[in-house]
Each structure stands twice: as C-alpha cells, then as structure tokens.
PDB file of N, CA and C in Angstrom:
ATOM      1  N   MET A   1       2.034  11.748   2.248  1.00  0.00           N
ATOM      2  CA  MET A   1       1.586  10.372   2.122  1.00  0.00           C
ATOM      3  C   MET A   1       2.237   9.535   3.214  1.00  0.00           C
ATOM      4  N   CYS A   2       1.530   8.589   3.688  1.00  0.00           N
ATOM      5  CA  CYS A   2       2.035   7.708   4.729  1.00  0.00           C
ATOM      6  C   CYS A   2       3.199   6.885   4.192  1.00  0.00           C
ATOM      7  N   ARG A   3       4.292   6.856   4.901  1.00  0.00           N
ATOM      8  CA  ARG A   3       5.466   6.123   4.441  1.00  0.00           C
ATOM      9  C   ARG A   3       5.238   4.627   4.384  1.00  0.00           C
ATOM     10  N   ASN A   4       4.272   4.118   5.145  1.00  0.00           N
ATOM     11  CA  ASN A   4       4.041   2.677   5.175  1.00  0.00           C
ATOM     12  C   ASN A   4       3.203   2.182   4.003  1.00  0.00           C
ATOM     13  N   ILE A   5       2.594   3.080   3.254  1.00  0.00           N
ATOM     14  CA  ILE A   5       1.815   2.658   2.101  1.00  0.00           C
ATOM     15  C   ILE A   5       2.769   2.508   0.928  1.00  0.00           C
ATOM     16  N   LYS A   6       2.822   1.321   0.381  1.00  0.00           N
ATOM     17  CA  LYS A   6       3.748   1.010  -0.706  1.00  0.00           C
ATOM     18  C   LYS A   6       3.054   1.157  -2.058  1.00  0.00           C
ATOM     19  N   THR A   7       3.847   1.497  -3.071  1.00  0.00           N
ATOM     20  CA  THR A   7       3.339   1.525  -4.432  1.00  0.00           C
ATOM     21  C   THR A   7       3.002   0.099  -4.848  1.00  0.00           C
ATOM     22  N   LEU A   8       1.831  -0.101  -5.414  1.00  0.00           N
ATOM     23  CA  LEU A   8       1.391  -1.436  -5.800  1.00  0.00           C
ATOM     24  C   LEU A   8       1.260  -1.620  -7.304  1.00  0.00           C
ATOM     25  N   PHE A   9       1.327  -0.547  -8.067  1.00  0.00           N
ATOM     26  CA  PHE A   9       1.121  -0.627  -9.510  1.00  0.00           C
ATOM     27  C   PHE A   9       2.415  -0.956 -10.252  1.00  0.00           C
ATOM     28  N   ASN A  10       2.268  -1.745 -11.292  1.00  0.00           N
ATOM     29  CA  ASN A  10       3.325  -2.060 -12.242  1.00  0.00           C
ATOM     30  C   ASN A  10       4.451  -2.896 -11.638  1.00  0.00           C
ATOM     31  N   PHE A  11       4.068  -3.901 -10.895  1.00  0.00           N
ATOM     32  CA  PHE A  11       5.036  -4.859 -10.359  1.00  0.00           C
ATOM     33  C   PHE A  11       4.740  -6.239 -10.919  1.00  0.00           C
ATOM     34  N   GLU A  12       5.781  -7.022 -11.018  1.00  0.00           N
ATOM     35  CA  GLU A  12       5.629  -8.416 -11.417  1.00  0.00           C
ATOM     36  C   GLU A  12       6.153  -9.275 -10.291  1.00  0.00           C
ATOM     37  N   PRO A  13       5.370 -10.115  -9.688  1.00  0.00           N
ATOM     38  CA  PRO A  13       3.954 -10.364  -9.951  1.00  0.00           C
ATOM     39  C   PRO A  13       3.090  -9.213  -9.431  1.00  0.00           C
ATOM     40  N   PRO A  14       1.850  -9.115  -9.915  1.00  0.00           N
ATOM     41  CA  PRO A  14       0.953  -8.031  -9.495  1.00  0.00           C
ATOM     42  C   PRO A  14       0.676  -8.071  -7.992  1.00  0.00           C
ATOM     43  N   ALA A  15       0.177  -6.964  -7.489  1.00  0.00           N
ATOM     44  CA  ALA A  15      -0.151  -6.851  -6.061  1.00  0.00           C
ATOM     45  C   ALA A  15      -1.165  -7.918  -5.664  1.00  0.00           C
ATOM     46  N   THR A  16      -0.988  -8.458  -4.481  1.00  0.00           N
ATOM     47  CA  THR A  16      -1.904  -9.470  -3.964  1.00  0.00           C
ATOM     48  C   THR A  16      -3.059  -8.800  -3.221  1.00  0.00           C
ATOM     49  N   GLU A  17      -4.093  -9.567  -2.949  1.00  0.00           N
ATOM     50  CA  GLU A  17      -5.216  -9.051  -2.156  1.00  0.00           C
ATOM     51  C   GLU A  17      -4.736  -8.617  -0.773  1.00  0.00           C
ATOM     52  N   ASP A  18      -3.800  -9.372  -0.194  1.00  0.00           N
ATOM     53  CA  ASP A  18      -3.269  -9.011   1.125  1.00  0.00           C
ATOM     54  C   ASP A  18      -2.551  -7.665   1.091  1.00  0.00           C
ATOM     55  N   GLU A  19      -1.787  -7.399   0.030  1.00  0.00           N
ATOM     56  CA  GLU A  19      -1.087  -6.117  -0.090  1.00  0.00           C
ATOM     57  C   GLU A  19      -2.068  -4.967  -0.265  1.00  0.00           C
ATOM     58  N   ILE A  20      -3.099  -5.184  -1.059  1.00  0.00           N
ATOM     59  CA  ILE A  20      -4.117  -4.155  -1.263  1.00  0.00           C
ATOM     60  C   ILE A  20      -4.840  -3.876   0.051  1.00  0.00           C
ATOM     61  N   HIS A  21      -5.202  -4.927   0.766  1.00  0.00           N
ATOM     62  CA  HIS A  21      -5.897  -4.775   2.046  1.00  0.00           C
ATOM     63  C   HIS A  21      -5.005  -4.050   3.068  1.00  0.00           C
ATOM     64  N   ALA A  22      -3.726  -4.415   3.127  1.00  0.00           N
ATOM     65  CA  ALA A  22      -2.799  -3.771   4.066  1.00  0.00           C
ATOM     66  C   ALA A  22      -2.647  -2.283   3.756  1.00  0.00           C
ATOM     67  N   SER A  23      -2.597  -1.934   2.478  1.00  0.00           N
ATOM     68  CA  SER A  23      -2.481  -0.516   2.130  1.00  0.00           C
ATOM     69  C   SER A  23      -3.758   0.234   2.486  1.00  0.00           C
ATOM     70  N   ALA A  24      -4.909  -0.422   2.330  1.00  0.00           N
ATOM     71  CA  ALA A  24      -6.186   0.201   2.699  1.00  0.00           C
ATOM     72  C   ALA A  24      -6.242   0.444   4.202  1.00  0.00           C
ATOM     73  N   ILE A  25      -5.790  -0.519   4.989  1.00  0.00           N
ATOM     74  CA  ILE A  25      -5.754  -0.335   6.451  1.00  0.00           C
ATOM     75  C   ILE A  25      -4.876   0.852   6.813  1.00  0.00           C
ATOM     76  N   GLN A  26      -3.693   0.943   6.216  1.00  0.00           N
ATOM     77  CA  GLN A  26      -2.791   2.049   6.514  1.00  0.00           C
ATOM     78  C   GLN A  26      -3.427   3.393   6.142  1.00  0.00           C
ATOM     79  N   PHE A  27      -4.099   3.436   4.987  1.00  0.00           N
ATOM     80  CA  PHE A  27      -4.746   4.665   4.544  1.00  0.00           C
ATOM     81  C   PHE A  27      -5.846   5.087   5.511  1.00  0.00           C
ATOM     82  N   VAL A  28      -6.692   4.144   5.918  1.00  0.00           N
ATOM     83  CA  VAL A  28      -7.789   4.449   6.841  1.00  0.00           C
ATOM     84  C   VAL A  28      -7.235   4.835   8.212  1.00  0.00           C
ATOM     85  N   ARG A  29      -6.181   4.181   8.655  1.00  0.00           N
ATOM     86  CA  ARG A  29      -5.535   4.566   9.921  1.00  0.00           C
ATOM     87  C   ARG A  29      -5.046   6.001   9.857  1.00  0.00           C
ATOM     88  N   LYS A  30      -4.421   6.360   8.731  1.00  0.00           N
ATOM     89  CA  LYS A  30      -3.887   7.713   8.579  1.00  0.00           C
ATOM     90  C   LYS A  30      -5.024   8.739   8.599  1.00  0.00           C
ATOM     91  N   LEU A  31      -6.086   8.459   7.859  1.00  0.00           N
ATOM     92  CA  LEU A  31      -7.206   9.403   7.804  1.00  0.00           C
ATOM     93  C   LEU A  31      -7.912   9.543   9.137  1.00  0.00           C
ATOM     94  N   SER A  32      -8.119   8.421   9.817  1.00  0.00           N
ATOM     95  CA  SER A  32      -8.905   8.442  11.055  1.00  0.00           C
ATOM     96  C   SER A  32      -8.085   8.848  12.277  1.00  0.00           C
ATOM     97  N   GLY A  33      -6.782   8.604  12.216  1.00  0.00           N
ATOM     98  CA  GLY A  33      -5.948   8.871  13.378  1.00  0.00           C
ATOM     99  C   GLY A  33      -5.953   7.733  14.382  1.00  0.00           C
ATOM    100  N   PHE A  34      -6.604   6.623  14.033  1.00  0.00           N
ATOM    101  CA  PHE A  34      -6.668   5.453  14.922  1.00  0.00           C
ATOM    102  C   PHE A  34      -5.752   4.362  14.401  1.00  0.00           C
ATOM    103  N   SER A  35      -4.949   3.780  15.272  1.00  0.00           N
ATOM    104  CA  SER A  35      -4.239   2.579  14.856  1.00  0.00           C
ATOM    105  C   SER A  35      -5.157   1.380  15.048  1.00  0.00           C
ATOM    106  N   ARG A  36      -5.987   1.439  16.064  1.00  0.00           N
ATOM    107  CA  ARG A  36      -7.061   0.463  16.291  1.00  0.00           C
ATOM    108  C   ARG A  36      -8.281   1.245  16.746  1.00  0.00           C
ATOM    109  N   PRO A  37      -9.394   1.092  16.051  1.00  0.00           N
ATOM    110  CA  PRO A  37     -10.581   1.858  16.438  1.00  0.00           C
ATOM    111  C   PRO A  37     -11.216   1.296  17.707  1.00  0.00           C
ATOM    112  N   SER A  38     -11.971   2.125  18.398  1.00  0.00           N
ATOM    113  CA  SER A  38     -12.748   1.668  19.549  1.00  0.00           C
ATOM    114  C   SER A  38     -13.880   0.773  19.047  1.00  0.00           C
ATOM    115  N   GLN A  39     -14.519   0.073  19.960  1.00  0.00           N
ATOM    116  CA  GLN A  39     -15.647  -0.777  19.564  1.00  0.00           C
ATOM    117  C   GLN A  39     -16.742   0.042  18.897  1.00  0.00           C
ATOM    118  N   ALA A  40     -16.934   1.261  19.364  1.00  0.00           N
ATOM    119  CA  ALA A  40     -17.973   2.120  18.799  1.00  0.00           C
ATOM    120  C   ALA A  40     -17.665   2.503  17.354  1.00  0.00           C
ATOM    121  N   ASN A  41     -16.390   2.556  16.994  1.00  0.00           N
ATOM    122  CA  ASN A  41     -15.987   2.965  15.646  1.00  0.00           C
ATOM    123  C   ASN A  41     -15.533   1.804  14.771  1.00  0.00           C
ATOM    124  N   GLU A  42     -15.519   0.599  15.314  1.00  0.00           N
ATOM    125  CA  GLU A  42     -14.964  -0.543  14.581  1.00  0.00           C
ATOM    126  C   GLU A  42     -15.718  -0.841  13.286  1.00  0.00           C
ATOM    127  N   ALA A  43     -17.027  -0.787  13.311  1.00  0.00           N
ATOM    128  CA  ALA A  43     -17.805  -1.081  12.100  1.00  0.00           C
ATOM    129  C   ALA A  43     -17.523  -0.060  11.001  1.00  0.00           C
ATOM    130  N   ALA A  44     -17.478   1.206  11.370  1.00  0.00           N
ATOM    131  CA  ALA A  44     -17.190   2.258  10.388  1.00  0.00           C
ATOM    132  C   ALA A  44     -15.778   2.106   9.833  1.00  0.00           C
ATOM    133  N   PHE A  45     -14.830   1.782  10.696  1.00  0.00           N
ATOM    134  CA  PHE A  45     -13.437   1.581  10.302  1.00  0.00           C
ATOM    135  C   PHE A  45     -13.336   0.410   9.314  1.00  0.00           C
ATOM    136  N   ASP A  46     -13.962  -0.719   9.665  1.00  0.00           N
ATOM    137  CA  ASP A  46     -13.912  -1.907   8.812  1.00  0.00           C
ATOM    138  C   ASP A  46     -14.590  -1.662   7.463  1.00  0.00           C
ATOM    139  N   LEU A  47     -15.698  -0.941   7.472  1.00  0.00           N
ATOM    140  CA  LEU A  47     -16.373  -0.603   6.225  1.00  0.00           C
ATOM    141  C   LEU A  47     -15.479   0.273   5.354  1.00  0.00           C
ATOM    142  N   ALA A  48     -14.824   1.249   5.959  1.00  0.00           N
ATOM    143  CA  ALA A  48     -13.923   2.122   5.208  1.00  0.00           C
ATOM    144  C   ALA A  48     -12.773   1.316   4.597  1.00  0.00           C
ATOM    145  N   VAL A  49     -12.214   0.393   5.349  1.00  0.00           N
ATOM    146  CA  VAL A  49     -11.131  -0.454   4.833  1.00  0.00           C
ATOM    147  C   VAL A  49     -11.623  -1.264   3.637  1.00  0.00           C
ATOM    148  N   ALA A  50     -12.807  -1.838   3.737  1.00  0.00           N
ATOM    149  CA  ALA A  50     -13.360  -2.630   2.640  1.00  0.00           C
ATOM    150  C   ALA A  50     -13.587  -1.769   1.397  1.00  0.00           C
ATOM    151  N   GLU A  51     -14.122  -0.569   1.590  1.00  0.00           N
ATOM    152  CA  GLU A  51     -14.390   0.315   0.454  1.00  0.00           C
ATOM    153  C   GLU A  51     -13.110   0.826  -0.185  1.00  0.00           C
ATOM    154  N   VAL A  52     -12.108   1.154   0.623  1.00  0.00           N
ATOM    155  CA  VAL A  52     -10.821   1.606   0.091  1.00  0.00           C
ATOM    156  C   VAL A  52     -10.132   0.453  -0.642  1.00  0.00           C
ATOM    157  N   SER A  53     -10.217  -0.748  -0.101  1.00  0.00           N
ATOM    158  CA  SER A  53      -9.641  -1.927  -0.776  1.00  0.00           C
ATOM    159  C   SER A  53     -10.263  -2.108  -2.153  1.00  0.00           C
ATOM    160  N   GLU A  54     -11.580  -2.010  -2.218  1.00  0.00           N
ATOM    161  CA  GLU A  54     -12.282  -2.168  -3.498  1.00  0.00           C
ATOM    162  C   GLU A  54     -11.878  -1.071  -4.480  1.00  0.00           C
ATOM    163  N   ALA A  55     -11.805   0.166  -4.006  1.00  0.00           N
ATOM    164  CA  ALA A  55     -11.401   1.272  -4.876  1.00  0.00           C
ATOM    165  C   ALA A  55      -9.966   1.077  -5.370  1.00  0.00           C
ATOM    166  N   ALA A  56      -9.088   0.631  -4.504  1.00  0.00           N
ATOM    167  CA  ALA A  56      -7.690   0.390  -4.891  1.00  0.00           C
ATOM    168  C   ALA A  56      -7.608  -0.729  -5.921  1.00  0.00           C
ATOM    169  N   ARG A  57      -8.361  -1.794  -5.711  1.00  0.00           N
ATOM    170  CA  ARG A  57      -8.375  -2.918  -6.654  1.00  0.00           C
ATOM    171  C   ARG A  57      -8.840  -2.447  -8.028  1.00  0.00           C
ATOM    172  N   LYS A  58      -9.924  -1.649  -8.066  1.00  0.00           N
ATOM    173  CA  LYS A  58     -10.431  -1.115  -9.339  1.00  0.00           C
ATOM    174  C   LYS A  58      -9.393  -0.227 -10.003  1.00  0.00           C
ATOM    175  N   LEU A  59      -8.740   0.615  -9.215  1.00  0.00           N
ATOM    176  CA  LEU A  59      -7.715   1.495  -9.762  1.00  0.00           C
ATOM    177  C   LEU A  59      -6.574   0.686 -10.367  1.00  0.00           C
ATOM    178  N   LEU A  60      -6.058  -0.277  -9.629  1.00  0.00           N
ATOM    179  CA  LEU A  60      -4.916  -1.055 -10.101  1.00  0.00           C
ATOM    180  C   LEU A  60      -5.233  -1.845 -11.371  1.00  0.00           C
ATOM    181  N   THR A  61      -6.466  -2.328 -11.490  1.00  0.00           N
ATOM    182  CA  THR A  61      -6.818  -3.088 -12.688  1.00  0.00           C
ATOM    183  C   THR A  61      -7.122  -2.201 -13.882  1.00  0.00           C
ATOM    184  N   SER A  62      -7.382  -0.923 -13.650  1.00  0.00           N
ATOM    185  CA  SER A  62      -7.706  -0.034 -14.765  1.00  0.00           C
ATOM    186  C   SER A  62      -6.518   0.785 -15.257  1.00  0.00           C
ATOM    187  N   LEU A  63      -5.432   0.835 -14.507  1.00  0.00           N
ATOM    188  CA  LEU A  63      -4.258   1.593 -14.924  1.00  0.00           C
ATOM    189  C   LEU A  63      -3.483   0.857 -16.017  1.00  0.00           C
ATOM    190  N   HIS A  64      -2.869   1.626 -16.918  1.00  0.00           N
ATOM    191  CA  HIS A  64      -2.071   1.069 -18.008  1.00  0.00           C
ATOM    192  C   HIS A  64      -0.762   1.825 -18.107  1.00  0.00           C
ATOM    193  N   THR A  65       0.285   1.142 -18.518  1.00  0.00           N
ATOM    194  CA  THR A  65       1.575   1.779 -18.722  1.00  0.00           C
ATOM    195  C   THR A  65       2.346   1.023 -19.796  1.00  0.00           C
ATOM    196  N   HIS A  66       3.251   1.732 -20.447  1.00  0.00           N
ATOM    197  CA  HIS A  66       4.144   1.101 -21.418  1.00  0.00           C
ATOM    198  C   HIS A  66       5.477   0.749 -20.779  1.00  0.00           C
ATOM    199  N   ALA A  67       5.671   1.192 -19.549  1.00  0.00           N
ATOM    200  CA  ALA A  67       6.923   0.915 -18.838  1.00  0.00           C
ATOM    201  C   ALA A  67       6.973  -0.567 -18.457  1.00  0.00           C
ATOM    202  N   PRO A  68       8.158  -1.132 -18.458  1.00  0.00           N
ATOM    203  CA  PRO A  68       8.263  -2.531 -18.033  1.00  0.00           C
ATOM    204  C   PRO A  68       7.931  -2.668 -16.552  1.00  0.00           C
ATOM    205  N   ALA A  69       7.389  -3.819 -16.193  1.00  0.00           N
ATOM    206  CA  ALA A  69       7.050  -4.077 -14.793  1.00  0.00           C
ATOM    207  C   ALA A  69       8.313  -4.067 -13.943  1.00  0.00           C
ATOM    208  N   ARG A  70       8.182  -3.534 -12.727  1.00  0.00           N
ATOM    209  CA  ARG A  70       9.317  -3.466 -11.811  1.00  0.00           C
ATOM    210  C   ARG A  70       9.432  -4.761 -11.027  1.00  0.00           C
ATOM    211  N   ASP A  71      10.649  -5.057 -10.634  1.00  0.00           N
ATOM    212  CA  ASP A  71      10.931  -6.246  -9.839  1.00  0.00           C
ATOM    213  C   ASP A  71      10.883  -5.866  -8.364  1.00  0.00           C
ATOM    214  N   ARG A  72      10.112  -6.588  -7.576  1.00  0.00           N
ATOM    215  CA  ARG A  72       9.945  -6.265  -6.151  1.00  0.00           C
ATOM    216  C   ARG A  72      11.257  -6.315  -5.383  1.00  0.00           C
ATOM    217  N   GLU A  73      12.079  -7.303  -5.666  1.00  0.00           N
ATOM    218  CA  GLU A  73      13.345  -7.447  -4.935  1.00  0.00           C
ATOM    219  C   GLU A  73      14.302  -6.297  -5.231  1.00  0.00           C
ATOM    220  N   ILE A  74      14.366  -5.893  -6.482  1.00  0.00           N
ATOM    221  CA  ILE A  74      15.240  -4.767  -6.853  1.00  0.00           C
ATOM    222  C   ILE A  74      14.746  -3.486  -6.197  1.00  0.00           C
ATOM    223  N   GLU A  75      13.438  -3.262  -6.220  1.00  0.00           N
ATOM    224  CA  GLU A  75      12.879  -2.060  -5.596  1.00  0.00           C
ATOM    225  C   GLU A  75      13.092  -2.069  -4.086  1.00  0.00           C
ATOM    226  N   ALA A  76      13.015  -3.235  -3.452  1.00  0.00           N
ATOM    227  CA  ALA A  76      13.266  -3.336  -2.007  1.00  0.00           C
ATOM    228  C   ALA A  76      14.726  -3.001  -1.697  1.00  0.00           C
ATOM    229  N   GLU A  77      15.652  -3.456  -2.527  1.00  0.00           N
ATOM    230  CA  GLU A  77      17.068  -3.134  -2.333  1.00  0.00           C
ATOM    231  C   GLU A  77      17.313  -1.636  -2.494  1.00  0.00           C
ATOM    232  N   LYS A  78      16.669  -1.027  -3.481  1.00  0.00           N
ATOM    233  CA  LYS A  78      16.796   0.428  -3.668  1.00  0.00           C
ATOM    234  C   LYS A  78      16.297   1.180  -2.433  1.00  0.00           C
ATOM    235  N   ALA A  79      15.174   0.726  -1.884  1.00  0.00           N
ATOM    236  CA  ALA A  79      14.607   1.367  -0.691  1.00  0.00           C
ATOM    237  C   ALA A  79      15.546   1.220   0.502  1.00  0.00           C
ATOM    238  N   LYS A  80      16.149   0.054   0.652  1.00  0.00           N
ATOM    239  CA  LYS A  80      17.106  -0.156   1.744  1.00  0.00           C
ATOM    240  C   LYS A  80      18.303   0.762   1.598  1.00  0.00           C
ATOM    241  N   GLU A  81      18.782   0.923   0.380  1.00  0.00           N
ATOM    242  CA  GLU A  81      19.926   1.804   0.135  1.00  0.00           C
ATOM    243  C   GLU A  81      19.562   3.257   0.432  1.00  0.00           C
ATOM    244  N   ARG A  82      18.374   3.688   0.007  1.00  0.00           N
ATOM    245  CA  ARG A  82      17.944   5.062   0.319  1.00  0.00           C
ATOM    246  C   ARG A  82      17.856   5.267   1.821  1.00  0.00           C
ATOM    247  N   SER A  83      17.340   4.278   2.530  1.00  0.00           N
ATOM    248  CA  SER A  83      17.231   4.363   3.987  1.00  0.00           C
ATOM    249  C   SER A  83      18.606   4.421   4.631  1.00  0.00           C
ATOM    250  N   ARG A  84      19.526   3.593   4.141  1.00  0.00           N
ATOM    251  CA  ARG A  84      20.872   3.582   4.684  1.00  0.00           C
ATOM    252  C   ARG A  84      21.546   4.939   4.492  1.00  0.00           C
ATOM    253  N   LEU A  85      21.372   5.536   3.310  1.00  0.00           N
ATOM    254  CA  LEU A  85      21.966   6.845   3.044  1.00  0.00           C
ATOM    255  C   LEU A  85      21.313   7.930   3.901  1.00  0.00           C
ATOM    256  N   ARG A  86      20.029   7.810   4.113  1.00  0.00           N
ATOM    257  CA  ARG A  86      19.312   8.834   4.877  1.00  0.00           C
ATOM    258  C   ARG A  86      19.602   8.740   6.379  1.00  0.00           C
ATOM    259  N   PHE A  87      19.607   7.532   6.913  1.00  0.00           N
ATOM    260  CA  PHE A  87      19.720   7.365   8.353  1.00  0.00           C
ATOM    261  C   PHE A  87      21.076   6.853   8.816  1.00  0.00           C
ATOM    262  N   GLY A  88      21.937   6.519   7.882  1.00  0.00           N
ATOM    263  CA  GLY A  88      23.292   6.096   8.235  1.00  0.00           C
ATOM    264  C   GLY A  88      23.495   4.711   8.633  1.00  0.00           C
TER     265      GLY A  88
END
C-alpha cells in the first residue's frame, strides 16, 4: 500500500472531502505510475480520481465499528514516533 494514503475511517472529526480526494489521487497515481498524467491521459486520470473518491466516500459512510473514534492529533504523534524510531 502506498505510504502516503492515510487511514480515513473511524476518526473524530470524520474525513473531509479534501482528505478523501487526496487519497483518491494518491491511489490513482500509484496504479497508473503517473504523478501527473500527460494531456492525452488527463481525462482518464481525472475520471478515475472522481470514481475512486466516490467509492471511498460510499465505503466510509457504510462502515461500522464499536471501537471509539481515534483522535487525529494522537495518531499523528504516534506516526511521528514510529518514524523517529525507524529513521533515527
């Protein structure tokens, strides 16, 4: 999985449209191998991003859990600590 795609489920506050869109862009970039598509591929790339965004939105709204919602700031601190331990 692409390291830049963040978990969006079960956070308080819920994921924003911008976060969903950013994760869709990262996913399509990973699949296509393009960081920026050529003009010839731009329409297909943009359509894929829109469709992945919609699928992600549907997924996030349909998932359920009994676990308490996670705090974004605490999770960001945990990620920083893991990075510090891994890379020094």
